[in-house]
PDB file of C-alpha atoms in Angstrom:
ATOM      1  CA  MET A1094      13.954 -13.520  75.373  1.00  0.00           C
ATOM      2  CA  THR A1095      13.323 -17.368  75.339  1.00  0.00           C
ATOM      3  CA  ASN A1096      13.988 -19.485  72.623  1.00  0.00           C
ATOM      4  CA  ASN A1097      10.341 -20.283  71.868  1.00  0.00           C
ATOM      5  CA  LEU A1098       9.309 -16.794  71.578  1.00  0.00           C
ATOM      6  CA  LYS A1099      12.372 -16.135  69.146  1.00  0.00           C
ATOM      7  CA  ARG A1100      11.173 -18.950  67.035  1.00  0.00           C
ATOM      8  CA  ARG A1101       7.839 -17.643  67.003  1.00  0.00           C
ATOM      9  CA  ILE A1102       8.915 -14.217  65.840  1.00  0.00           C
ATOM     10  CA  ASN A1103      10.973 -15.808  63.153  1.00  0.00           C
ATOM     11  CA  ASN A1104       8.620 -18.020  61.813  1.00  0.00           C
ATOM     12  CA  GLN A1105       6.122 -14.969  61.546  1.00  0.00           C
ATOM     13  CA  THR A1106       8.677 -12.619  59.864  1.00  0.00           C
ATOM     14  CA  SER A1107       9.328 -15.723  57.408  1.00  0.00           C
ATOM     15  CA  ARG A1108       5.718 -15.808  56.852  1.00  0.00           C
ATOM     16  CA  ILE A1109       5.350 -12.202  56.125  1.00  0.00           C
ATOM     17  CA  LEU A1110       8.519 -12.179  53.921  1.00  0.00           C
ATOM     18  CA  ALA A1111       6.948 -15.339  52.211  1.00  0.00           C
ATOM     19  CA  GLU A1112       3.445 -13.696  51.616  1.00  0.00           C
ATOM     20  CA  THR A1113       5.092 -10.515  50.607  1.00  0.00           C
ATOM     21  CA  LYS A1114       7.202 -12.447  47.815  1.00  0.00           C
ATOM     22  CA  ARG A1115       4.209 -14.127  46.635  1.00  0.00           C
ATOM     23  CA  VAL A1116       2.176 -11.092  46.666  1.00  0.00           C
ATOM     24  CA  VAL A1117       5.251  -9.233  44.247  1.00  0.00           C
ATOM     25  CA  ARG A1118       5.324 -12.201  41.971  1.00  0.00           C
ATOM     26  CA  GLU A1119       1.320 -12.426  41.470  1.00  0.00           C
ATOM     27  CA  LYS A1120       1.770  -8.497  40.767  1.00  0.00           C
ATOM     28  CA  ARG A1121       4.445  -9.207  38.067  1.00  0.00           C
ATOM     29  CA  LEU A1122       2.561 -12.256  36.528  1.00  0.00           C
ATOM     30  CA  LEU A1123      -0.459 -10.385  36.321  1.00  0.00           C
ATOM     31  CA  THR A1124       1.076  -7.096  35.011  1.00  0.00           C
ATOM     32  CA  GLY A1125       2.846  -9.506  32.367  1.00  0.00           C
ATOM     33  CA  LEU A1126      -0.513 -11.116  31.258  1.00  0.00           C
ATOM     34  CA  LEU A1127      -2.201  -7.523  31.020  1.00  0.00           C
ATOM     35  CA  ALA A1128       0.784  -6.566  28.814  1.00  0.00           C
ATOM     36  CA  CYS A1129       0.627  -9.236  26.784  1.00  0.00           C
ATOM     37  CA  MET A1130      -3.179  -8.459  26.366  1.00  0.00           C
ATOM     38  CA  ASN A1131      -2.406  -5.122  24.901  1.00  0.00           C
ATOM     39  CA  ILE A1132      -0.049  -6.429  22.509  1.00  0.00           C
ATOM     40  CA  GLY A1133      -2.927  -8.630  21.384  1.00  0.00           C
ATOM     41  CA  ILE A1134      -5.299  -5.721  21.141  1.00  0.00           C
ATOM     42  CA  MET A1135      -2.806  -3.500  19.056  1.00  0.00           C
ATOM     43  CA  SER A1136      -1.958  -6.450  16.827  1.00  0.00           C
ATOM     44  CA  PHE A1137      -5.612  -7.217  16.221  1.00  0.00           C
ATOM     45  CA  TYR A1138      -6.334  -3.358  15.601  1.00  0.00           C
ATOM     46  CA  THR A1139      -3.754  -3.732  12.780  1.00  0.00           C
ATOM     47  CA  PHE A1140      -5.456  -6.759  11.109  1.00  0.00           C
ATOM     48  CA  CYS A1141      -8.949  -6.231  12.075  1.00  0.00           C
ATOM     49  CA  ASP A1142     -11.330  -7.352   9.438  1.00  0.00           C
ATOM     50  CA  THR A1143     -14.569  -5.692  10.375  1.00  0.00           C
ATOM     51  CA  ALA A1144     -14.079  -2.050   9.347  1.00  0.00           C
ATOM     52  CA  CYS A1145     -11.157   0.011   8.535  1.00  0.00           C
ATOM     53  CA  ARG A1146     -11.617   2.842  11.206  1.00  0.00           C
ATOM     54  CA  TYR A1147      -9.662   6.306  10.405  1.00  0.00           C
ATOM     55  CA  LEU A1148      -8.303   7.469  13.534  1.00  0.00           C
ATOM     56  CA  LYS A1149      -4.739   8.016  12.798  1.00  0.00           C
ATOM     57  CA  GLY A1150      -1.879   9.151  15.138  1.00  0.00           C
ATOM     58  CA  ASP A1151       1.903   8.931  15.103  1.00  0.00           C
ATOM     59  CA  ILE A1152       4.976   9.772  17.098  1.00  0.00           C
ATOM     60  CA  GLY A1153       8.045  11.042  14.589  1.00  0.00           C
ATOM     61  CA  GLY A1154       5.996   8.843  11.869  1.00  0.00           C
ATOM     62  CA  ILE A1155       5.888   5.905  13.650  1.00  0.00           C
ATOM     63  CA  ASP A1156       2.096   4.785  13.944  1.00  0.00           C
ATOM     64  CA  ILE A1157       0.664   4.853  17.430  1.00  0.00           C
ATOM     65  CA  LYS A1158      -0.273   1.103  17.317  1.00  0.00           C
ATOM     66  CA  TYR A1159       3.261   0.098  16.702  1.00  0.00           C
ATOM     67  CA  VAL A1160       4.453   2.598  19.595  1.00  0.00           C
ATOM     68  CA  GLY A1161       1.984   0.732  22.022  1.00  0.00           C
ATOM     69  CA  ILE A1162       3.191  -2.585  20.777  1.00  0.00           C
ATOM     70  CA  PHE A1163       6.743  -1.604  21.675  1.00  0.00           C
ATOM     71  CA  PHE A1164       6.091   0.229  24.807  1.00  0.00           C
ATOM     72  CA  MET A1165       4.200  -2.927  26.099  1.00  0.00           C
ATOM     73  CA  SER A1166       7.226  -5.133  24.834  1.00  0.00           C
ATOM     74  CA  LEU A1167       9.291  -2.829  26.846  1.00  0.00           C
ATOM     75  CA  ILE A1168       7.430  -3.079  30.148  1.00  0.00           C
ATOM     76  CA  LEU A1169       7.454  -7.056  29.664  1.00  0.00           C
ATOM     77  CA  PHE A1170      11.685  -6.838  29.306  1.00  0.00           C
ATOM     78  CA  PHE A1171      11.747  -5.158  32.536  1.00  0.00           C
ATOM     79  CA  LEU A1172       9.432  -7.292  34.263  1.00  0.00           C
ATOM     80  CA  TYR A1173      11.646 -10.015  33.181  1.00  0.00           C
ATOM     81  CA  LEU A1174      14.596  -8.253  34.795  1.00  0.00           C
ATOM     82  CA  ASN A1175      12.414  -7.402  37.972  1.00  0.00           C
ATOM     83  CA  LYS A1176      12.999  -3.872  37.664  1.00  0.00           C
ATOM     84  CA  LYS A1177      10.011  -2.627  39.594  1.00  0.00           C
ATOM     85  CA  THR A1178      10.792   1.256  39.834  1.00  0.00           C
ATOM     86  CA  THR A1179      11.747   1.273  35.860  1.00  0.00           C
ATOM     87  CA  VAL A1180       8.194  -0.453  35.138  1.00  0.00           C
ATOM     88  CA  LEU A1181       6.519   1.901  37.475  1.00  0.00           C
ATOM     89  CA  VAL A1182       7.947   4.937  35.778  1.00  0.00           C
ATOM     90  CA  LEU A1183       6.907   3.408  32.471  1.00  0.00           C
ATOM     91  CA  LEU A1184       3.291   2.933  33.340  1.00  0.00           C
ATOM     92  CA  SER A1185       3.283   6.313  34.810  1.00  0.00           C
ATOM     93  CA  LEU A1186       4.569   7.768  31.705  1.00  0.00           C
ATOM     94  CA  GLY A1187       1.796   5.422  29.735  1.00  0.00           C
ATOM     95  CA  ILE A1188      -0.918   7.227  31.955  1.00  0.00           C
ATOM     96  CA  GLY A1189       0.184  10.701  30.752  1.00  0.00           C
ATOM     97  CA  ALA A1190       0.355   9.573  27.243  1.00  0.00           C
ATOM     98  CA  GLU A1191      -3.083   7.887  27.604  1.00  0.00           C
ATOM     99  CA  SER A1192      -4.693  10.943  29.286  1.00  0.00           C
ATOM    100  CA  PHE A1193      -3.582  13.020  26.099  1.00  0.00           C
ATOM    101  CA  LEU A1194      -4.950  10.213  23.742  1.00  0.00           C
ATOM    102  CA  ALA A1195      -8.287  10.185  25.642  1.00  0.00           C
ATOM    103  CA  GLY A1196      -8.641  13.898  25.583  1.00  0.00           C
ATOM    104  CA  PHE A1197      -7.687  14.056  21.633  1.00  0.00           C
ATOM    105  CA  GLN A1198     -10.637  11.483  21.361  1.00  0.00           C
ATOM    106  CA  VAL A1199     -13.102  13.402  23.216  1.00  0.00           C
ATOM    107  CA  LYS A1200     -12.420  16.609  21.401  1.00  0.00           C
ATOM    108  CA  ALA A1201     -12.511  15.137  17.933  1.00  0.00           C
ATOM    109  CA  GLY A1202     -15.635  13.250  19.198  1.00  0.00           C
ATOM    110  CA  VAL A1203     -14.082  10.147  17.301  1.00  0.00           C
ATOM    111  CA  TYR A1204     -13.604   6.958  19.360  1.00  0.00           C
ATOM    112  CA  CYS A1205     -11.185   4.025  18.714  1.00  0.00           C
ATOM    113  CA  LEU A1206     -12.659   0.910  21.052  1.00  0.00           C
ATOM    114  CA  PHE A1207      -9.104  -0.686  20.579  1.00  0.00           C
ATOM    115  CA  CYS A1208      -7.152   2.660  21.923  1.00  0.00           C
ATOM    116  CA  LEU A1209      -9.907   2.621  24.879  1.00  0.00           C
ATOM    117  CA  ALA A1210      -9.262  -0.962  25.738  1.00  0.00           C
ATOM    118  CA  PHE A1211      -5.750  -0.222  25.705  1.00  0.00           C
ATOM    119  CA  GLY A1212      -5.800   2.862  27.816  1.00  0.00           C
ATOM    120  CA  ILE A1213      -8.036   0.756  30.537  1.00  0.00           C
ATOM    121  CA  ILE A1214      -5.810  -2.186  30.918  1.00  0.00           C
ATOM    122  CA  LEU A1215      -2.834   0.184  31.017  1.00  0.00           C
ATOM    123  CA  ALA A1216      -4.738   1.929  33.941  1.00  0.00           C
ATOM    124  CA  ILE A1217      -5.170  -1.506  35.728  1.00  0.00           C
ATOM    125  CA  MET A1218      -1.465  -2.344  35.339  1.00  0.00           C
ATOM    126  CA  PHE A1219      -0.730   1.288  36.977  1.00  0.00           C
ATOM    127  CA  ALA A1220      -3.224   0.574  39.841  1.00  0.00           C
ATOM    128  CA  ILE A1221      -1.720  -3.069  40.308  1.00  0.00           C
ATOM    129  CA  ASN A1222       2.114  -1.587  40.393  1.00  0.00           C
ATOM    130  CA  PHE A1223       0.933   1.807  42.746  1.00  0.00           C
ATOM    131  CA  GLU A1224       3.135   2.591  45.254  1.00  0.00           C
ATOM    132  CA  ARG A1225       2.080   5.341  47.904  1.00  0.00           C
ATOM    133  CA  LYS A1226       5.876   6.202  48.653  1.00  0.00           C
ATOM    134  CA  LYS A1227       6.769   6.791  45.156  1.00  0.00           C
ATOM    135  CA  ILE A1228       3.794   9.313  44.485  1.00  0.00           C
ATOM    136  CA  TYR A1229       6.140  12.298  43.352  1.00  0.00           C
ATOM    137  CA  LEU A1230       8.009   9.950  40.698  1.00  0.00           C
ATOM    138  CA  MET A1231       4.811   8.863  39.643  1.00  0.00           C
ATOM    139  CA  VAL A1232       3.294  12.183  39.249  1.00  0.00           C
ATOM    140  CA  THR A1233       6.216  13.589  37.508  1.00  0.00           C
ATOM    141  CA  SER A1234       6.509  10.655  35.011  1.00  0.00           C
ATOM    142  CA  ALA A1235       2.925  10.953  34.325  1.00  0.00           C
ATOM    143  CA  LEU A1236       3.403  14.644  33.583  1.00  0.00           C
ATOM    144  CA  VAL A1237       6.434  13.784  31.273  1.00  0.00           C
ATOM    145  CA  GLY A1238       4.231  11.659  29.379  1.00  0.00           C
ATOM    146  CA  LEU A1239       1.470  13.846  29.115  1.00  0.00           C
ATOM    147  CA  ALA A1240       4.250  16.783  27.708  1.00  0.00           C
ATOM    148  CA  PHE A1241       5.955  14.504  25.473  1.00  0.00           C
ATOM    149  CA  PHE A1242       2.665  13.537  23.505  1.00  0.00           C
ATOM    150  CA  PHE A1243       1.595  17.050  23.459  1.00  0.00           C
ATOM    151  CA  LEU A1244       4.886  17.896  21.747  1.00  0.00           C
ATOM    152  CA  ALA A1245       5.291  14.869  19.507  1.00  0.00           C
ATOM    153  CA  PHE A1246       1.851  13.105  18.793  1.00  0.00           C
ATOM    154  CA  ASN A1247       0.744  14.030  15.077  1.00  0.00           C
ATOM    155  CA  GLY A1248      -2.948  12.908  14.809  1.00  0.00           C
ATOM    156  CA  SER A1249      -6.153  13.284  12.564  1.00  0.00           C
ATOM    157  CA  THR A1250      -9.715  11.893  12.807  1.00  0.00           C
ATOM    158  CA  THR A1251     -10.775  12.701   9.009  1.00  0.00           C
ATOM    159  CA  PRO A1252      -9.485  10.956   5.831  1.00  0.00           C
ATOM    160  CA  ALA A1253      -8.208  13.325   3.317  1.00  0.00           C
ATOM    161  CA  PHE A1254      -6.476  13.332  -0.041  1.00  0.00           C
ATOM    162  CA  ALA A1255      -3.784  15.930   1.022  1.00  0.00           C
ATOM    163  CA  GLY A1256      -4.856  18.725  -1.133  1.00  0.00           C
ATOM    164  CA  GLU A1257      -6.281  16.388  -3.817  1.00  0.00           C
ATOM    165  CA  ASN A1258      -9.994  15.052  -4.007  1.00  0.00           C
ATOM    166  CA  GLY A1259     -13.502  13.979  -5.997  1.00  0.00           C
ATOM    167  CA  VAL A1260     -16.921  12.736  -6.756  1.00  0.00           C
ATOM    168  CA  THR A1261     -18.222   9.955  -9.139  1.00  0.00           C
ATOM    169  CA  SER A1262     -22.070   9.776  -9.506  1.00  0.00           C
ATOM    170  CA  PHE A1263     -24.414   7.483 -11.286  1.00  0.00           C
ATOM    171  CA  GLY A1264     -28.127   7.323 -11.660  1.00  0.00           C
ATOM    172  CA  SER A1265     -30.777   9.951 -11.004  1.00  0.00           C
ATOM    173  CA  GLY A1266     -33.234   8.813  -8.521  1.00  0.00           C
ATOM    174  CA  PRO A1267     -34.713  10.636  -5.592  1.00  0.00           C
ATOM    175  CA  ILE A1268     -32.667   9.063  -3.075  1.00  0.00           C
ATOM    176  CA  GLN A1269     -28.717   9.758  -2.443  1.00  0.00           C
ATOM    177  CA  VAL A1270     -26.402   7.053  -1.613  1.00  0.00           C
ATOM    178  CA  ARG A1271     -22.877   7.946  -1.043  1.00  0.00           C
ATOM    179  CA  LEU A1272     -20.571   4.581  -0.439  1.00  0.00           C
ATOM    180  CA  TYR A1273     -17.155   5.146   0.958  1.00  0.00           C
ATOM    181  CA  THR A1274     -14.664   2.569   0.439  1.00  0.00           C
ATOM    182  CA  ASP A1275     -10.809   1.826   0.543  1.00  0.00           C
ATOM    183  CA  TYR A1276      -9.179  -0.856  -2.129  1.00  0.00           C
ATOM    184  CA  PHE A1277      -6.775  -1.699   0.609  1.00  0.00           C
ATOM    185  CA  CYS A1278      -9.596  -2.330   3.187  1.00  0.00           C
ATOM    186  CA  GLY A1279     -10.517  -6.198   3.452  1.00  0.00           C
ATOM    187  CA  PRO A1280     -14.000  -5.625   4.819  1.00  0.00           C
ATOM    188  CA  CYS A1281     -14.554  -3.259   1.861  1.00  0.00           C
ATOM    189  CA  ARG A1282     -12.998  -6.194  -0.468  1.00  0.00           C
ATOM    190  CA  ALA A1283     -15.207  -8.796   1.200  1.00  0.00           C
ATOM    191  CA  ALA A1284     -18.533  -6.874   0.906  1.00  0.00           C
ATOM    192  CA  GLU A1285     -18.006  -5.636  -2.854  1.00  0.00           C
ATOM    193  CA  ALA A1286     -19.694  -8.328  -4.844  1.00  0.00           C
ATOM    194  CA  GLU A1287     -23.070  -8.046  -2.765  1.00  0.00           C
ATOM    195  CA  MET A1288     -22.983  -4.492  -2.497  1.00  0.00           C
ATOM    196  CA  GLU A1289     -22.562  -4.117  -6.301  1.00  0.00           C
ATOM    197  CA  LEU A1290     -25.539  -6.354  -6.768  1.00  0.00           C
ATOM    198  CA  GLN A1291     -27.770  -4.307  -4.827  1.00  0.00           C
ATOM    199  CA  LEU A1292     -26.497  -0.988  -6.290  1.00  0.00           C
ATOM    200  CA  ILE A1293     -27.183  -2.310  -9.804  1.00  0.00           C
ATOM    201  CA  ASN A1294     -30.771  -3.342  -8.886  1.00  0.00           C
ATOM    202  CA  LEU A1295     -31.309   0.137  -7.307  1.00  0.00           C
ATOM    203  CA  LEU A1296     -30.158   2.049 -10.243  1.00  0.00           C
ATOM    204  CA  GLU A1297     -32.028  -0.056 -12.675  1.00  0.00           C
ATOM    205  CA  LYS A1298     -35.353   0.657 -10.776  1.00  0.00           C
ATOM    206  CA  ASN A1299     -33.941   4.605 -10.865  1.00  0.00           C
ATOM    207  CA  THR A1300     -34.277   4.411  -7.157  1.00  0.00           C
ATOM    208  CA  ILE A1301     -31.085   6.006  -6.122  1.00  0.00           C
ATOM    209  CA  ARG A1302     -28.142   8.604  -6.977  1.00  0.00           C
ATOM    210  CA  LEU A1303     -25.072   6.740  -6.358  1.00  0.00           C
ATOM    211  CA  THR A1304     -21.786   8.628  -5.560  1.00  0.00           C
ATOM    212  CA  LEU A1305     -18.806   6.238  -5.093  1.00  0.00           C
ATOM    213  CA  ILE A1306     -16.220   8.065  -2.861  1.00  0.00           C
ATOM    214  CA  ASP A1307     -12.711   6.612  -2.406  1.00  0.00           C
ATOM    215  CA  THR A1308     -11.405   7.067   0.992  1.00  0.00           C
ATOM    216  CA  PRO A1309      -7.715   7.470   1.732  1.00  0.00           C
ATOM    217  CA  VAL A1310      -7.781   5.385   5.249  1.00  0.00           C
ATOM    218  CA  HIS A1311      -4.706   3.564   3.926  1.00  0.00           C
ATOM    219  CA  LYS A1312      -1.377   4.840   2.290  1.00  0.00           C
ATOM    220  CA  TYR A1313      -1.802   4.215  -1.200  1.00  0.00           C
ATOM    221  CA  THR A1314      -5.533   4.780  -1.714  1.00  0.00           C
ATOM    222  CA  SER A1315      -4.816   7.949  -3.593  1.00  0.00           C
ATOM    223  CA  LEU A1316      -2.692   6.114  -6.117  1.00  0.00           C
ATOM    224  CA  TYR A1317      -5.557   3.991  -6.873  1.00  0.00           C
ATOM    225  CA  ALA A1318      -8.074   6.738  -6.766  1.00  0.00           C
ATOM    226  CA  ARG A1319      -6.512   8.347  -9.372  1.00  0.00           C
ATOM    227  CA  TYR A1320      -6.101   5.574 -11.763  1.00  0.00           C
ATOM    228  CA  PHE A1321      -9.835   4.831 -10.997  1.00  0.00           C
ATOM    229  CA  LEU A1322     -10.600   8.241 -12.329  1.00  0.00           C
ATOM    230  CA  TYR A1323      -8.448   7.722 -15.298  1.00  0.00           C
ATOM    231  CA  ILE A1324     -10.270   4.712 -16.232  1.00  0.00           C
ATOM    232  CA  LEU A1325     -13.638   6.499 -15.851  1.00  0.00           C
ATOM    233  CA  ASN A1326     -12.368   9.255 -17.776  1.00  0.00           C
ATOM    234  CA  GLU A1327     -11.621   6.916 -20.644  1.00  0.00           C
ATOM    235  CA  SER A1328     -14.833   4.921 -20.552  1.00  0.00           C
ATOM    236  CA  GLN A1329     -17.124   7.880 -20.298  1.00  0.00           C
ATOM    237  CA  HIS A1330     -18.154   7.266 -16.741  1.00  0.00           C
ATOM    238  CA  LEU A1331     -20.169   4.437 -17.633  1.00  0.00           C
ATOM    239  CA  PHE A1332     -21.457   2.518 -14.241  1.00  0.00           C
ATOM    240  CA  SER A1333     -20.438  -1.039 -15.561  1.00  0.00           C
ATOM    241  CA  GLN A1334     -17.141   0.037 -16.373  1.00  0.00           C
ATOM    242  CA  ALA A1335     -16.600   1.730 -13.028  1.00  0.00           C
ATOM    243  CA  MET A1336     -17.485  -1.274 -11.307  1.00  0.00           C
ATOM    244  CA  GLN A1337     -15.288  -3.575 -13.351  1.00  0.00           C
ATOM    245  CA  ALA A1338     -12.438  -1.248 -12.812  1.00  0.00           C
ATOM    246  CA  ARG A1339     -12.895  -1.278  -8.837  1.00  0.00           C
ATOM    247  CA  GLN A1340     -13.010  -5.139  -8.975  1.00  0.00           C
ATOM    248  CA  ALA A1341      -9.502  -4.856 -10.703  1.00  0.00           C
ATOM    249  CA  LEU A1342      -8.053  -2.356  -8.453  1.00  0.00           C
ATOM    250  CA  PHE A1343      -9.155  -4.469  -5.334  1.00  0.00           C
ATOM    251  CA  GLU A1344      -7.397  -7.248  -6.875  1.00  0.00           C
ATOM    252  CA  ALA A1345      -4.205  -4.997  -7.389  1.00  0.00           C
ATOM    253  CA  ALA A1346      -4.778  -3.992  -3.751  1.00  0.00           C
ATOM    254  CA  GLY A1347      -4.906  -7.568  -2.435  1.00  0.00           C
ATOM    255  CA  GLN A1348      -1.334  -8.070  -3.958  1.00  0.00           C
ATOM    256  CA  ASN A1349      -0.168  -4.974  -2.338  1.00  0.00           C
ATOM    257  CA  ILE A1350       0.784  -3.128  -5.777  1.00  0.00           C
ATOM    258  CA  ASN A1351       1.968   0.085  -4.650  1.00  0.00           C
ATOM    259  CA  LYS A1352       3.818   1.843  -7.531  1.00  0.00           C
ATOM    260  CA  PRO A1353       2.403   3.705 -10.626  1.00  0.00           C
ATOM    261  CA  GLY A1354       4.450   1.785 -13.310  1.00  0.00           C
ATOM    262  CA  LEU A1355       3.232  -1.617 -11.662  1.00  0.00           C
ATOM    263  CA  LEU A1356      -0.108  -0.552 -11.227  1.00  0.00           C
ATOM    264  CA  GLU A1357      -0.387   0.485 -15.049  1.00  0.00           C
ATOM    265  CA  ALA A1358       1.121  -2.593 -15.937  1.00  0.00           C
ATOM    266  CA  PHE A1359      -1.345  -4.498 -13.970  1.00  0.00           C
ATOM    267  CA  LEU A1360      -4.394  -2.818 -15.164  1.00  0.00           C
ATOM    268  CA  GLY A1361      -2.723  -2.803 -18.882  1.00  0.00           C
ATOM    269  CA  LYS A1362      -2.695  -6.692 -18.615  1.00  0.00           C
ATOM    270  CA  LYS A1363      -6.572  -6.509 -18.006  1.00  0.00           C
ATOM    271  CA  ASN A1364      -7.063  -4.614 -21.125  1.00  0.00           C
ATOM    272  CA  TYR A1365      -8.000  -1.458 -18.886  1.00  0.00           C
ATOM    273  CA  LYS A1366      -7.055   1.914 -20.671  1.00  0.00           C
ATOM    274  CA  PHE A1367      -7.021   5.100 -18.877  1.00  0.00           C
ATOM    275  CA  LYS A1368      -7.015   8.966 -20.167  1.00  0.00           C
ATOM    276  CA  PRO A1369      -5.073  10.960 -17.163  1.00  0.00           C
ATOM    277  CA  PHE A1370      -6.452  14.299 -16.314  1.00  0.00           C
ATOM    278  CA  ASP A1371      -6.263  16.838 -13.539  1.00  0.00           C
ATOM    279  CA  VAL A1372      -8.090  14.761 -10.594  1.00  0.00           C
ATOM    280  CA  LYS A1373      -7.482  17.979  -8.055  1.00  0.00           C
ATOM    281  CA  PRO A1374     -10.901  19.106  -8.336  1.00  0.00           C
ATOM    282  CA  VAL A1375     -12.322  15.746  -8.318  1.00  0.00           C
ATOM    283  CA  PHE A1376     -10.316  14.803  -4.887  1.00  0.00           C
ATOM    284  CA  ARG A1377     -11.227  18.351  -3.443  1.00  0.00           C
ATOM    285  CA  SER A1378     -14.990  17.395  -3.475  1.00  0.00           C
ATOM    286  CA  PHE A1379     -14.083  14.075  -2.274  1.00  0.00           C
ATOM    287  CA  ASP A1380     -12.495  15.932   0.560  1.00  0.00           C
ATOM    288  CA  ALA A1381     -15.892  18.050   0.948  1.00  0.00           C
ATOM    289  CA  ARG A1382     -17.978  14.813   1.237  1.00  0.00           C
ATOM    290  CA  LEU A1383     -15.796  12.999   3.823  1.00  0.00           C
ATOM    291  CA  LYS A1384     -15.779  16.051   6.296  1.00  0.00           C
ATOM    292  CA  GLU A1385     -19.613  16.613   5.668  1.00  0.00           C
ATOM    293  CA  ASP A1386     -20.503  13.118   6.438  1.00  0.00           C
ATOM    294  CA  LYS A1387     -17.783  12.665   9.208  1.00  0.00           C
ATOM    295  CA  ILE A1388     -16.512   9.468   7.601  1.00  0.00           C
ATOM    296  CA  THR A1389     -14.086   7.780   9.965  1.00  0.00           C
ATOM    297  CA  SER A1390     -13.884   4.250   8.810  1.00  0.00           C
ATOM    298  CA  THR A1391     -14.660   2.169   5.685  1.00  0.00           C
ATOM    299  CA  PRO A1392     -16.830   0.677   4.378  1.00  0.00           C
ATOM    300  CA  SER A1393     -19.412   3.437   5.341  1.00  0.00           C
ATOM    301  CA  CYS A1394     -22.666   4.437   3.299  1.00  0.00           C
ATOM    302  CA  VAL A1395     -24.726   7.678   3.669  1.00  0.00           C
ATOM    303  CA  ILE A1396     -28.379   7.355   2.741  1.00  0.00           C
ATOM    304  CA  ILE A1397     -30.273  10.435   2.271  1.00  0.00           C
ATOM    305  CA  GLY A1398     -33.816   9.831   1.954  1.00  0.00           C
ATOM    306  CA  PRO A1399     -37.443  10.002   3.213  1.00  0.00           C
ATOM    307  CA  ARG A1400     -35.831   8.914   6.800  1.00  0.00           C
ATOM    308  CA  GLY A1401     -33.379  11.836   6.585  1.00  0.00           C
ATOM    309  CA  LYS A1402     -29.743  11.406   6.476  1.00  0.00           C
ATOM    310  CA  GLU A1403     -28.363   7.996   7.962  1.00  0.00           C
ATOM    311  CA  THR A1404     -25.118   6.345   7.995  1.00  0.00           C
ATOM    312  CA  PHE A1405     -24.279   2.588   8.057  1.00  0.00           C
ATOM    313  CA  VAL A1406     -20.654   1.243   8.872  1.00  0.00           C
ATOM    314  CA  GLY A1407     -19.425  -2.279   7.939  1.00  0.00           C
ATOM    315  CA  GLY A1408     -20.603  -4.538   5.105  1.00  0.00           C
ATOM    316  CA  VAL A1409     -23.525  -6.345   6.813  1.00  0.00           C
ATOM    317  CA  ASN A1410     -25.135  -3.013   7.904  1.00  0.00           C
ATOM    318  CA  ILE A1411     -24.745  -1.602   4.233  1.00  0.00           C
ATOM    319  CA  ILE A1412     -25.997  -4.480   2.585  1.00  0.00           C
ATOM    320  CA  LYS A1413     -29.155  -4.545   4.802  1.00  0.00           C
ATOM    321  CA  ALA A1414     -29.406  -0.839   4.367  1.00  0.00           C
ATOM    322  CA  LEU A1415     -29.644  -1.290   0.657  1.00  0.00           C
ATOM    323  CA  LYS A1416     -31.842  -4.389   0.592  1.00  0.00           C
ATOM    324  CA  SER A1417     -34.449  -2.509   2.455  1.00  0.00           C
ATOM    325  CA  LEU A1418     -34.373   0.391  -0.039  1.00  0.00           C
ATOM    326  CA  GLN A1419     -35.292  -2.305  -2.735  1.00  0.00           C
ATOM    327  CA  GLU A1420     -38.070  -3.385  -0.534  1.00  0.00           C
ATOM    328  CA  THR A1421     -39.519   0.313  -0.135  1.00  0.00           C
ATOM    329  CA  SER A1422     -39.026   1.170  -3.919  1.00  0.00           C
TER     330      SER A1422
END
């Protein structure tokens, strides 16, 4: 073999190796960027300000959002160590888990756009790192991920007060309005003042029969709902008292007050009196409405009138719907 031929072969080999390294490097970089995107999606999901979505799931008591953030952080760690096989195994496990979660949402008929976006990005990451020669390892890992989530995942799609629940109604108009809110829901708090204004006008015109339903999207909502009912019981269910009490409870939630004693002290400073009673029947009626109206996020509003039953989600949509009722009343 001539020296020229050897040089050409060596040069070609060097180019192939360099190209292979470049492709591998770009795959690592792209996979890392997509992992960061998924961490961002789950972080935004945690602090989103459009509506508080009720689609809950956990693994061993750890919220699925935080599981997703940890999982993507783990992938970033092994990408940094350049452990290609480990990354591929993790991505395969994730594909199995996401297959289960997608099936859970389809079966429940409740979809989370954040979760779906997370799953799509994960699928792209898997496709980027796919290796045909490791197909058996990938299939096995995916099945392990699917089986693990089947056994360990605990999910629910409808809010519930865990055996307790209730209805608080005002007005006697022909149109039914059910307002679902959560004191710890930022979008609910932001829209509360404008919604209150529209509701007062509609009640004064005797256009609606309003039902306020506390919705336990967040951990401490049932505590707040209980004290809201105690205040109403003391104030003889006056609407003005109800709205003032809601404002105080929204304020307390904004301060993250989460213990009965601290909440009582907070309300006491604002001169609220409350009369405790057995709220279980009330909470059960809340549960019935939540299931009947298929509420999965707050704020939500169900209006039953001449156009039938309509559901509006998000403060902007609810306010627009209430304004339209005023225009037609």
